[in-house]
Coordinates of C-alpha atoms in Angstrom, one line a residue:
X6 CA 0.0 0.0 0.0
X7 CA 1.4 3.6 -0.7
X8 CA 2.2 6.1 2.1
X9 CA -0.6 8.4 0.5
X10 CA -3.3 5.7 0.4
X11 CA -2.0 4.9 3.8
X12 CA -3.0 8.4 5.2
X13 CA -5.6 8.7 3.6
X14 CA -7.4 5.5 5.5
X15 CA -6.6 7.2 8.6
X16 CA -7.7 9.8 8.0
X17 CA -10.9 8.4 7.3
X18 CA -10.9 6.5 10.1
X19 CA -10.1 9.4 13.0
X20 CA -12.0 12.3 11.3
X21 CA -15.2 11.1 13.2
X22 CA -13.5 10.9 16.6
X23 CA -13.9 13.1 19.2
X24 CA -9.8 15.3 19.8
X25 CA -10.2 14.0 23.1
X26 CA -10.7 10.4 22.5
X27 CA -7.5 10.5 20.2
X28 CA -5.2 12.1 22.5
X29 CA -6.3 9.5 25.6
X30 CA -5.1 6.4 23.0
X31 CA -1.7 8.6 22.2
X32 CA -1.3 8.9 26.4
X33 CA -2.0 5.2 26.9
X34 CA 0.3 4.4 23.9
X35 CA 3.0 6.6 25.4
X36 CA 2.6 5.0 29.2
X37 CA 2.0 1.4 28.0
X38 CA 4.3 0.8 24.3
X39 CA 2.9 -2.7 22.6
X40 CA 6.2 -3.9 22.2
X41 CA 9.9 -2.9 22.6
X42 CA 12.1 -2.0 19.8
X43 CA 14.4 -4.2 18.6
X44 CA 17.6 -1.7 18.5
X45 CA 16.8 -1.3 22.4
X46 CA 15.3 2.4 22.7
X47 CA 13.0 3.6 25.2
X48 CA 10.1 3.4 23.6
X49 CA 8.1 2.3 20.0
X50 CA 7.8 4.1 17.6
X51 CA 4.9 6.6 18.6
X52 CA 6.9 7.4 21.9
X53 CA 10.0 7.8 19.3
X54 CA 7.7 10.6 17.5
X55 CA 6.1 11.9 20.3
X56 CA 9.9 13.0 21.9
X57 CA 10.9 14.5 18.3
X58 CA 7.5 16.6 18.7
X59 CA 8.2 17.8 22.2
X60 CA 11.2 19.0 21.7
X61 CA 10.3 21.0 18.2
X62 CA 7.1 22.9 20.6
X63 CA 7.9 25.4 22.7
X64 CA 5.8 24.4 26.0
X65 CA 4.1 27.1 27.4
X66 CA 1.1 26.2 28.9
X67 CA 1.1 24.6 32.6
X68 CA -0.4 21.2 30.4
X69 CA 1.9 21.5 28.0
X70 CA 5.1 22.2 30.3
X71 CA 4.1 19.0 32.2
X72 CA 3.8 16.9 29.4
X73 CA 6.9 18.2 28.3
X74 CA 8.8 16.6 31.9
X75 CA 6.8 13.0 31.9
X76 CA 8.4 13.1 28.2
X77 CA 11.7 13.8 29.3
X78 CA 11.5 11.8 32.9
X79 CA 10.6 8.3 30.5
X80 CA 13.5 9.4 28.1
X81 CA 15.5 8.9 31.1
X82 CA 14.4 6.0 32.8
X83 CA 12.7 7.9 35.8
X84 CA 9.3 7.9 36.9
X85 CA 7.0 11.3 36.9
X86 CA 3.7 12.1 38.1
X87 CA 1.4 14.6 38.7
X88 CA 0.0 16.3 42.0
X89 CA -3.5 16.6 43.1
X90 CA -3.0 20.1 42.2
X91 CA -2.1 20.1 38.9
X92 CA 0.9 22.4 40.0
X93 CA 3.4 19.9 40.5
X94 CA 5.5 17.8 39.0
X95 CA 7.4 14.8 41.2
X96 CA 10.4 13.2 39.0
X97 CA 11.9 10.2 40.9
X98 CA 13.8 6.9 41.2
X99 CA 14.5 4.6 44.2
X100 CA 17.5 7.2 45.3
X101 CA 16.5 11.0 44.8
X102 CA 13.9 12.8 43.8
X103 CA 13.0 16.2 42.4
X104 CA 9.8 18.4 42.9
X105 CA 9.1 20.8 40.0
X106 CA 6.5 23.7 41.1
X107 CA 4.9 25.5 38.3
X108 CA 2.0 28.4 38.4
X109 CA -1.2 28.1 36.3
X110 CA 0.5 29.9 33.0
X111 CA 3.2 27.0 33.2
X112 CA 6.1 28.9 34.8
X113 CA 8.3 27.1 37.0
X114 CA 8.7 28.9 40.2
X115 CA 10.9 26.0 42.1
X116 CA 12.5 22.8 41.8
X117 CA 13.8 20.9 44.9
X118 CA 16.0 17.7 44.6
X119 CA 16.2 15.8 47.5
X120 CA 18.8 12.7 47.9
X121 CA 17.3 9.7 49.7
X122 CA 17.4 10.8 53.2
X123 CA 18.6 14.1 52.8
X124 CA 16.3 17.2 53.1
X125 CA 15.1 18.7 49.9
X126 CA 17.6 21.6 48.3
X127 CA 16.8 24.0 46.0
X128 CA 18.7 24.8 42.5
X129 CA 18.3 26.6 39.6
X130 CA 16.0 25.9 36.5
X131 CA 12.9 26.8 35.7
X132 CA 13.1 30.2 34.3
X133 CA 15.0 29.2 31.7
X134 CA 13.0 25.8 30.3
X135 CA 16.3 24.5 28.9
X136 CA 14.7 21.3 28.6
X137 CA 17.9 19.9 27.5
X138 CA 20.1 21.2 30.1
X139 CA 17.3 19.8 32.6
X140 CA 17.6 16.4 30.5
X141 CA 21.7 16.5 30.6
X142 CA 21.0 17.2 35.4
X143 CA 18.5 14.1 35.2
X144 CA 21.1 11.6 33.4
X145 CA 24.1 12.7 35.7
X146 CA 21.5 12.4 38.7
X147 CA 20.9 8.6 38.0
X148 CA 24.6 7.5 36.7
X149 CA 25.4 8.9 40.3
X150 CA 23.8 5.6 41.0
X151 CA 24.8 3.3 38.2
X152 CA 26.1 1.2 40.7
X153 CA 25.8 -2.7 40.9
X154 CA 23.6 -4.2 43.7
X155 CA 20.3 -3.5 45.5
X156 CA 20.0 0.2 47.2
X157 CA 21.9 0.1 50.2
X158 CA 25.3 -0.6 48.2
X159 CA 24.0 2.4 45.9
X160 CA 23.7 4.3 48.7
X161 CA 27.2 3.9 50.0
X162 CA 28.3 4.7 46.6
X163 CA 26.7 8.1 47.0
X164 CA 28.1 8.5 50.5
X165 CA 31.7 7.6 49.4
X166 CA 31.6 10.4 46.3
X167 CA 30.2 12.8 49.4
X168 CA 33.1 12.0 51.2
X169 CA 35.8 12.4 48.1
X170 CA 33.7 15.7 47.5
X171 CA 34.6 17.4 51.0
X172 CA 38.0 15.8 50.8
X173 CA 38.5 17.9 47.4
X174 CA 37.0 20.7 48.4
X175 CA 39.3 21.0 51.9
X176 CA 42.1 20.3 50.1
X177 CA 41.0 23.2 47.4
X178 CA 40.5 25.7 50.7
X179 CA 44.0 24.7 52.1
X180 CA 46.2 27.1 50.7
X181 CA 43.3 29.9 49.3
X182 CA 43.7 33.4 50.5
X183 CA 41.1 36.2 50.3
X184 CA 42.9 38.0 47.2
X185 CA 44.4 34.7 44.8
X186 CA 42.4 35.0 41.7
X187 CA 41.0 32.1 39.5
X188 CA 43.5 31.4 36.9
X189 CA 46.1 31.3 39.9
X190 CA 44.0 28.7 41.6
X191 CA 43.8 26.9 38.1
X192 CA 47.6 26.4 37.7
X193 CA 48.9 26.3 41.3
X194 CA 46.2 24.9 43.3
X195 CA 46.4 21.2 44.9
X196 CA 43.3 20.4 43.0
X197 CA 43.1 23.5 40.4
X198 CA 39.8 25.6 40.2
X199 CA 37.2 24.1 42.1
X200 CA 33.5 24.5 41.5
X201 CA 31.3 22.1 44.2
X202 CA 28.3 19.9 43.1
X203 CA 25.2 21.7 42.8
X204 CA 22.1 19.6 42.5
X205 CA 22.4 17.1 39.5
X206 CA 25.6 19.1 38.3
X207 CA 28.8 17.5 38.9
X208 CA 32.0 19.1 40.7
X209 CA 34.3 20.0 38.7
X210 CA 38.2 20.9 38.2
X211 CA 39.7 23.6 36.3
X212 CA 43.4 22.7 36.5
X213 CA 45.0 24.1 33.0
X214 CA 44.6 27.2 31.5
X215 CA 47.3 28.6 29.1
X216 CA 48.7 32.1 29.2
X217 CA 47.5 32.9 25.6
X218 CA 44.1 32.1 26.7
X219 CA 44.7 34.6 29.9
X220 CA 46.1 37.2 27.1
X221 CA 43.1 37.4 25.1
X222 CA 40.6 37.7 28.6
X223 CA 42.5 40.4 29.2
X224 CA 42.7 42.1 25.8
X225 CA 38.6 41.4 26.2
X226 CA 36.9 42.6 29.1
X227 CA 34.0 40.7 30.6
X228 CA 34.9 37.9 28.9
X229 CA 36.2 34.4 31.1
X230 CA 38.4 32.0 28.9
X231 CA 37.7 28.5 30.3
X232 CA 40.8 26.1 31.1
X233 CA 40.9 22.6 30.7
X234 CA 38.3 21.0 33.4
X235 CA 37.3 17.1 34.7
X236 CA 34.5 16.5 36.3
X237 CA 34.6 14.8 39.5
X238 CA 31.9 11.1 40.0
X239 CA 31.8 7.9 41.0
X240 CA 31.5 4.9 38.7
X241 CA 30.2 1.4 38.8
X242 CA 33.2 -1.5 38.3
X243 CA 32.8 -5.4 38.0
X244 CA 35.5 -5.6 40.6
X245 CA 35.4 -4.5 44.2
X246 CA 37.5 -1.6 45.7
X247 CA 38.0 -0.2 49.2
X248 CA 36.3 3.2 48.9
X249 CA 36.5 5.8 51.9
X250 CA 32.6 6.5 53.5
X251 CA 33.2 9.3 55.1
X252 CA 36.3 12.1 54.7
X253 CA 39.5 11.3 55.5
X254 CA 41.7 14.7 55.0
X255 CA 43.2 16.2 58.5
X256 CA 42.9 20.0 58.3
X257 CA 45.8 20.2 60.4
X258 CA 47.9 18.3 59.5
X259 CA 50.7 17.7 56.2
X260 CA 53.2 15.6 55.6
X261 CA 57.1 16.6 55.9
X262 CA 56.9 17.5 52.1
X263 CA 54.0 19.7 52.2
X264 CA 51.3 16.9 50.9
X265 CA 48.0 16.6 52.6
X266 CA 48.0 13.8 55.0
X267 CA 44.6 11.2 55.5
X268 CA 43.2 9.2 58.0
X269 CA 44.0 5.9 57.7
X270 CA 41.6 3.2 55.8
X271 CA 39.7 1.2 58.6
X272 CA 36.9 -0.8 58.0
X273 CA 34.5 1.9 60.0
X274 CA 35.3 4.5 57.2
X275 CA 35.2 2.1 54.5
X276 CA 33.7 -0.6 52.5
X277 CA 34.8 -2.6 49.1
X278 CA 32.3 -1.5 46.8
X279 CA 31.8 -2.6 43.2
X280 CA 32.8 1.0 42.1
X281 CA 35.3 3.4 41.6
X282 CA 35.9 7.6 41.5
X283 CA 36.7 8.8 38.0
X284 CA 38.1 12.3 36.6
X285 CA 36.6 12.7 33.7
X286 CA 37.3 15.2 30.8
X287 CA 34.6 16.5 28.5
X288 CA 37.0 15.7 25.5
X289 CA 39.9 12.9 25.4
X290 CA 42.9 13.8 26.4
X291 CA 46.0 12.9 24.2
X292 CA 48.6 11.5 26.7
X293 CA 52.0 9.9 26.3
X294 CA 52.7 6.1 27.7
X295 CA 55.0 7.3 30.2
X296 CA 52.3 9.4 31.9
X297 CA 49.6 7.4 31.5
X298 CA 52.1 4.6 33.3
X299 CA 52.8 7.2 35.8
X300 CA 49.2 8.0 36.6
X301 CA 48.7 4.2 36.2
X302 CA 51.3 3.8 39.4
X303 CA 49.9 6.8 41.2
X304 CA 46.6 5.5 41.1
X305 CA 47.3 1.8 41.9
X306 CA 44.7 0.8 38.9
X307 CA 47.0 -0.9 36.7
X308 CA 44.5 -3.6 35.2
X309 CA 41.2 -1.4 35.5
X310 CA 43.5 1.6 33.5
X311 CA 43.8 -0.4 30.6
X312 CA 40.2 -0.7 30.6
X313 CA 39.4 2.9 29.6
X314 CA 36.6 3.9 27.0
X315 CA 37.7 5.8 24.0
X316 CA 40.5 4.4 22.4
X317 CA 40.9 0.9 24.4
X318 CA 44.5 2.9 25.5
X319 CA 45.5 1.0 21.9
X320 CA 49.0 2.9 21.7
X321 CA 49.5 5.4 18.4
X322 CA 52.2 8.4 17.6
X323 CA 51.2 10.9 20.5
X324 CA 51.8 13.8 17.6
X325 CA 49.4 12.2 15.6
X326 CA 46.9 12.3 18.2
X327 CA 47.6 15.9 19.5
X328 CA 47.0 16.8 15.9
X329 CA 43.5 15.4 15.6
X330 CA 42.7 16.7 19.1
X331 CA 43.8 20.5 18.2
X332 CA 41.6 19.9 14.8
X333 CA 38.3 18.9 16.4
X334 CA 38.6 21.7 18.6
X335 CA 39.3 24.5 16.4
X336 CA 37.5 23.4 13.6
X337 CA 34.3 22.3 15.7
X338 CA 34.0 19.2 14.0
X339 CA 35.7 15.8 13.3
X340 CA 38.0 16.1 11.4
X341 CA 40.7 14.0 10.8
X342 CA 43.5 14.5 8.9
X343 CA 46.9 13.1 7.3
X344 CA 48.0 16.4 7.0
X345 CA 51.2 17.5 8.3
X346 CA 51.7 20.9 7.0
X347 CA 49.8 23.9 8.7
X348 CA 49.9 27.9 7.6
X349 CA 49.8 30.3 10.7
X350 CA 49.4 33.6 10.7
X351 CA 50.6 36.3 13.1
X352 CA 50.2 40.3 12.8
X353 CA 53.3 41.9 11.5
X354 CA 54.9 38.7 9.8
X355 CA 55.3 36.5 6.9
X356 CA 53.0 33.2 7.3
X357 CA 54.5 30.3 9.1
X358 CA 54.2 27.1 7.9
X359 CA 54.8 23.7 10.2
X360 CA 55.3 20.4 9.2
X361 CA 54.9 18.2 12.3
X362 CA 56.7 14.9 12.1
X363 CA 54.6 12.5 14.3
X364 CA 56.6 10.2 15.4
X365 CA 56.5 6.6 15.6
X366 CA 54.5 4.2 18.3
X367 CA 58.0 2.7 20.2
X368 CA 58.8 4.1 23.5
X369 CA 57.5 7.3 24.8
X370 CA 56.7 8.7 21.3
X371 CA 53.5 6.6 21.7
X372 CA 50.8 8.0 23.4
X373 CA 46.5 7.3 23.8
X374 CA 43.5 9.5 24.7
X375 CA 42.1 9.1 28.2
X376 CA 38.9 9.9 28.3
X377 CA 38.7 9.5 32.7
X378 CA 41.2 8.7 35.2
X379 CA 39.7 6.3 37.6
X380 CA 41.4 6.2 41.4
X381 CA 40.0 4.7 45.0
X382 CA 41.6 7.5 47.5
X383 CA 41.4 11.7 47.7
X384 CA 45.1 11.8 48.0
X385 CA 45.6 10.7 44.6
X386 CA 43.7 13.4 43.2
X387 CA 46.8 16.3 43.4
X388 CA 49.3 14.1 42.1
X389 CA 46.7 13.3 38.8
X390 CA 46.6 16.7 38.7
X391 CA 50.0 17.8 38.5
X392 CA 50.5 15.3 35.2
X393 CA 47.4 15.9 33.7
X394 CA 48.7 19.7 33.4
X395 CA 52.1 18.9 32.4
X396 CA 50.5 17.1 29.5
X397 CA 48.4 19.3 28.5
X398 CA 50.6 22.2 28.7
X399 CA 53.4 19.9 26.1
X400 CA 49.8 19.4 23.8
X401 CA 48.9 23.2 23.9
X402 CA 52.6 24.0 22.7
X403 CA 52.2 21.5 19.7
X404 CA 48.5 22.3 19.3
X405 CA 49.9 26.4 19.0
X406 CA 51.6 25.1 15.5
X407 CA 47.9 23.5 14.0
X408 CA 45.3 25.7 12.5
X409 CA 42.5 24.4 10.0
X410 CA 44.3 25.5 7.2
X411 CA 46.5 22.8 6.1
X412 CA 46.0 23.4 1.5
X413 CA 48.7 24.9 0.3
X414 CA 48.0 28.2 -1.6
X415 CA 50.4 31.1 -0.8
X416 CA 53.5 31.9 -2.6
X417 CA 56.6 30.0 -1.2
X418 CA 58.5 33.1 -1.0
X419 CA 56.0 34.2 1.3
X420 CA 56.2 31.4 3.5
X421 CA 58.8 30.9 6.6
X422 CA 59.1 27.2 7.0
X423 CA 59.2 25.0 10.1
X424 CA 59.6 21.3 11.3
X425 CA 58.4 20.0 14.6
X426 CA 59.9 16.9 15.7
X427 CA 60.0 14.8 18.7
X428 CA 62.9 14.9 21.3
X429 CA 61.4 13.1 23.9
X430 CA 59.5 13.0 26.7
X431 CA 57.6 16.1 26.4
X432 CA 60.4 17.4 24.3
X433 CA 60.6 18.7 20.8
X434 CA 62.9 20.5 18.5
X435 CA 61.9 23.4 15.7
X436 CA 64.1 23.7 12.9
X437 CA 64.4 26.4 9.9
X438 CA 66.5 27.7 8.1
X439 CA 68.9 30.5 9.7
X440 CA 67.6 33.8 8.5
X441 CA 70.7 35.0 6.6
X442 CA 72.3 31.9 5.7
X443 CA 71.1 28.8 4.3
X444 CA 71.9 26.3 7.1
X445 CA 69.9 24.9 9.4
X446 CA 69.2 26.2 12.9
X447 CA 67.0 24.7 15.8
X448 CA 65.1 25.4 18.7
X449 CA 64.9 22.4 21.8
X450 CA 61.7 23.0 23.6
X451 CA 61.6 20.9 26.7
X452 CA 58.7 21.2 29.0
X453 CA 59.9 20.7 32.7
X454 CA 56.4 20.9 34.4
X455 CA 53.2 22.9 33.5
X456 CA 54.8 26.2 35.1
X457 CA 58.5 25.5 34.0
X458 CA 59.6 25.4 30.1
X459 CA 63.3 26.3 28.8
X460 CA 64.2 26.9 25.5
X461 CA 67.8 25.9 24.0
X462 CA 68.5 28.1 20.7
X463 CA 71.2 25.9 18.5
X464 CA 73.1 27.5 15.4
X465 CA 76.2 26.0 13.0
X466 CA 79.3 28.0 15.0
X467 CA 80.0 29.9 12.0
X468 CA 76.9 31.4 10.9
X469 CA 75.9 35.0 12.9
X470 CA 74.3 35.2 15.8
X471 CA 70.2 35.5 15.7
X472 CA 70.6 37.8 19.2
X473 CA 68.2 35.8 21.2
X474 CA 69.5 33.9 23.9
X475 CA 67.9 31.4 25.9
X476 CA 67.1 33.3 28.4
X477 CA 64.7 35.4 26.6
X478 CA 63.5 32.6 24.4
X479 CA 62.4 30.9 27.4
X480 CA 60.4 34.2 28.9
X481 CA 58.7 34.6 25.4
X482 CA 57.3 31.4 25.8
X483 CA 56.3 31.3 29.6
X484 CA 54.6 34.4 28.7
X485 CA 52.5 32.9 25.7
X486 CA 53.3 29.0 25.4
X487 CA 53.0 29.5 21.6
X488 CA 55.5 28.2 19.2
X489 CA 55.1 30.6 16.6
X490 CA 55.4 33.5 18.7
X491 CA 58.8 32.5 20.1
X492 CA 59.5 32.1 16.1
X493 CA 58.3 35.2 14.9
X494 CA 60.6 36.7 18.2
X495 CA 63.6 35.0 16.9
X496 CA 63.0 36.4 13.4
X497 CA 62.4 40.2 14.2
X498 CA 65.2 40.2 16.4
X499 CA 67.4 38.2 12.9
X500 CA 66.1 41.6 11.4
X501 CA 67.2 43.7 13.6
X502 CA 71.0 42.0 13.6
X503 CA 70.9 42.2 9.7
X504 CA 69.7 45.8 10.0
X505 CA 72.6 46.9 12.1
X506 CA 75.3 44.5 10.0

């Protein structure tokens, strides 16, 4: 049968029918589907439609706003009904739920989310009806509970993440003062820039943010760059792991090297749990072997590590994948590339062009993205920390040589050419051509930690001096951790030696 002839029979057969009647089968439909889907979604194929119709209207009505939340509470799994009233709205699970008051024109006034057997809190919504931001605070409210085992084991899964939460959040407090501003808590802090849990929203740590990016809030007022960030949860595991219930960090107390000291594990402030506490980043993380083994040894989770979504940690050139990384971001999109050659441009010089050699898979050339870091104990948590920004600050530095433009159309006498290569470690050279001769000259960039980088300037002994020493090298890039900054440095102060000669 065609899809005209099709319609046209029902039409036939519903134009008699009373609105009513028709919207009562749709509700009974929605509550009650026939039969599941095979390819496992939530619903047949009328719920399927009715969601892609919610989320094209623009509820406004109290009926219409209410329908709109049951639609969104079954998309997630939860259960939702209605109050006597017709005013409320009560979205829950066996763990939590959360009361949604609305006025008779539909406008949310509250919404309380109350933990089971905590009192009910308050947090911020309604006015805004971002029904997809609301969605995103309902799926991060039940994976806080994706734990295996009846409730009480879920339960002590919540209390343990409450525990690592006020552990965190001491540790962020120990060394604040009333006038350190946010992008020094980002790079010094034990635990970076800390934002608490607020209702279904997850905690989360700010802990890299470059100085370019600080450069152009600055050059822009009113406007807050954001830093790299994990978010801070609990996970469920197939194995068990001894997880602290309650915290453990001693205000008073550090160890002789200045770390934050603990109480010890007992089995009064603990449990083995099927579950574990992850960092996790809202985009993988491209991360060498040796720091991914290092975390792996901080974290005691050498088998679980290997475990990680994402990429299965199956080892590829670390270049390669800092590459991609840089490219999804800028560009917005996924885009992959074999490129190597990228054309940057800077005010007041001739266009760069990199080729970046990406390196082979042996050794500590190789590297994986880690999509979440997972641990057992707050005192891990600084130590992750202090890698995860010495990585990323090596990826920005490589990442500061790609741009989206990687076709070839400029005039090679334009052009002022450049080769990144791997040293190692979090090491690289640049070379080019020396500005007034024709041999080669290099630049050694090794990355120390997030805050220290040195640069080692390396010229044939006969050829002239380029007048930039090491010194100021390194300053150039502490100040902007960009490689073609520190280039186009090295070339106007060429210029100015030429000049004078």
């Amino acid at each position: 049968i065609s899809t005209n002839a099709l319609m046209e029979r029902l039409h036939l057969k519903y134009q008699q029918r009373p609105w009513n009647e028709t919207m009562k089968l749709v509700h009974f439909c929605m509550d009650k589907p026939l039969q599941q889907p095979a390819s496992g979604a939530s619903g047949g194929p009328l719920l399927s439609c009715m969601e892609k119709i919610q989320r094209t209207l623009n509820a406004k009505s109290l009926v219409s706003v209410m329908n709109r939340l049951e639609s969104l509470s079954k998309q997630k799994g939860l259960h939702a009904h209605i109050s006597p009233s017709g005013t409320a709205c009560y979205i829950a699970s066996d763990m939590f739920y959360i009361e949604v008051q609305l006025e008779e024109d539909g406008k949310v006034t509250d919404v309380k989310l109350a933990h089971l057997g905590e009192a009910p809190v308050l947090f911020l919504f309604g006015r805004m009806k971002n029904y997809e931001a609301f969605g995103k605070i309902l799926e991060d409210l039940s994976n806080l509970y994706k734990i295996p085992g009846h409730s009480e084991l879920r339960d002590k899964g919540y209390l343990a993440l409450q525990g690592l939460e006020k552990d965190l959040y001491s540790m962020f407090l120990l060394d604040r003062t009333q006038d350190v501003n946010r992008v020094t808590e980002v790079l010094h802090g034990k635990v970076g820039h800390l934002v608490p849990r607020t209702g279904g929203t997850p905690m989360t740590i700010e802990f890299y943010i470059s100085p370019y990016q600080v450069l152009e809030a600055e050059l822009n007022p009113g406007s807050q760059v954001c830093g790299t960030k994990a978010i801070v949860t609990v996970e469920g595991s197939d194995t068990l792991h001894r997880l602290p219930l309650s915290p453990l960090f001693l205000d008073s107390q550090t160890g002789e090297d200045g770390s934050p000291t603990f109480l010890p594990l007992s089995d009064e402030l603990s449990m083995d749990l099927s579950a574990f506490f992850v960092l996790k980043f809202h985009q993988p993380i491209p991360m060498s072997s040796a720091s991914i083994e290092e975390i792996q040894r901080l974290t005691g989770m050498l088998q679980l590590f290997s475990r990680i979504e994402i990429t299965g940690l199956k080892l590829g050139p670390l270049y390669e994948l800092i590459v991609q990384s840089a490219l999804q971001e800028k560009c917005r999109e996924d885009l992959t590339t074999h490129k190597s050659c990228f054309f940057v441009s800077l005010p007041d010089c001739p266009k760069h062009c990199y080729f970046i050699n990406k390196g082979s898979e042996i050794s500590d050339l190789a590297g994986s993205l880690v999509s979440k870091i997972p641990f057992s104990h707050p005192k891990c948590v600084p130590g992750v920390i202090e890698i995860l920004r010495h990585q990323v600050a090596h990826n920005s530095l490589i990442s500061s040589c790609v741009s989206e433009k990687h076709i070839k159309n400029e005039d090679d006498s334009e052009l002022l050419y450049f080769e990144v290569v791997p040293y190692k470690n979090t090491s690289f050279s640049v070379f080019f051509l020396h500005p007034m001769k024709q041999n080669l000259a290099c630049v050694i960039i090794d990355v120390i930690t997030s805050r220290e980088v040195r640069c080692h300037l390396h010229l044939n002994p006969q050829d002239p001096t380029l007048n930039s020493s090491d010194d100021f090298l390194t300053r150039a890039l502490k100040r902007c951790m960009s490689v073609p900054v520190v280039m186009r440095a090295i070339y106007r102060n060429a210029a100015k030696v030429k000049a004078d000669s």
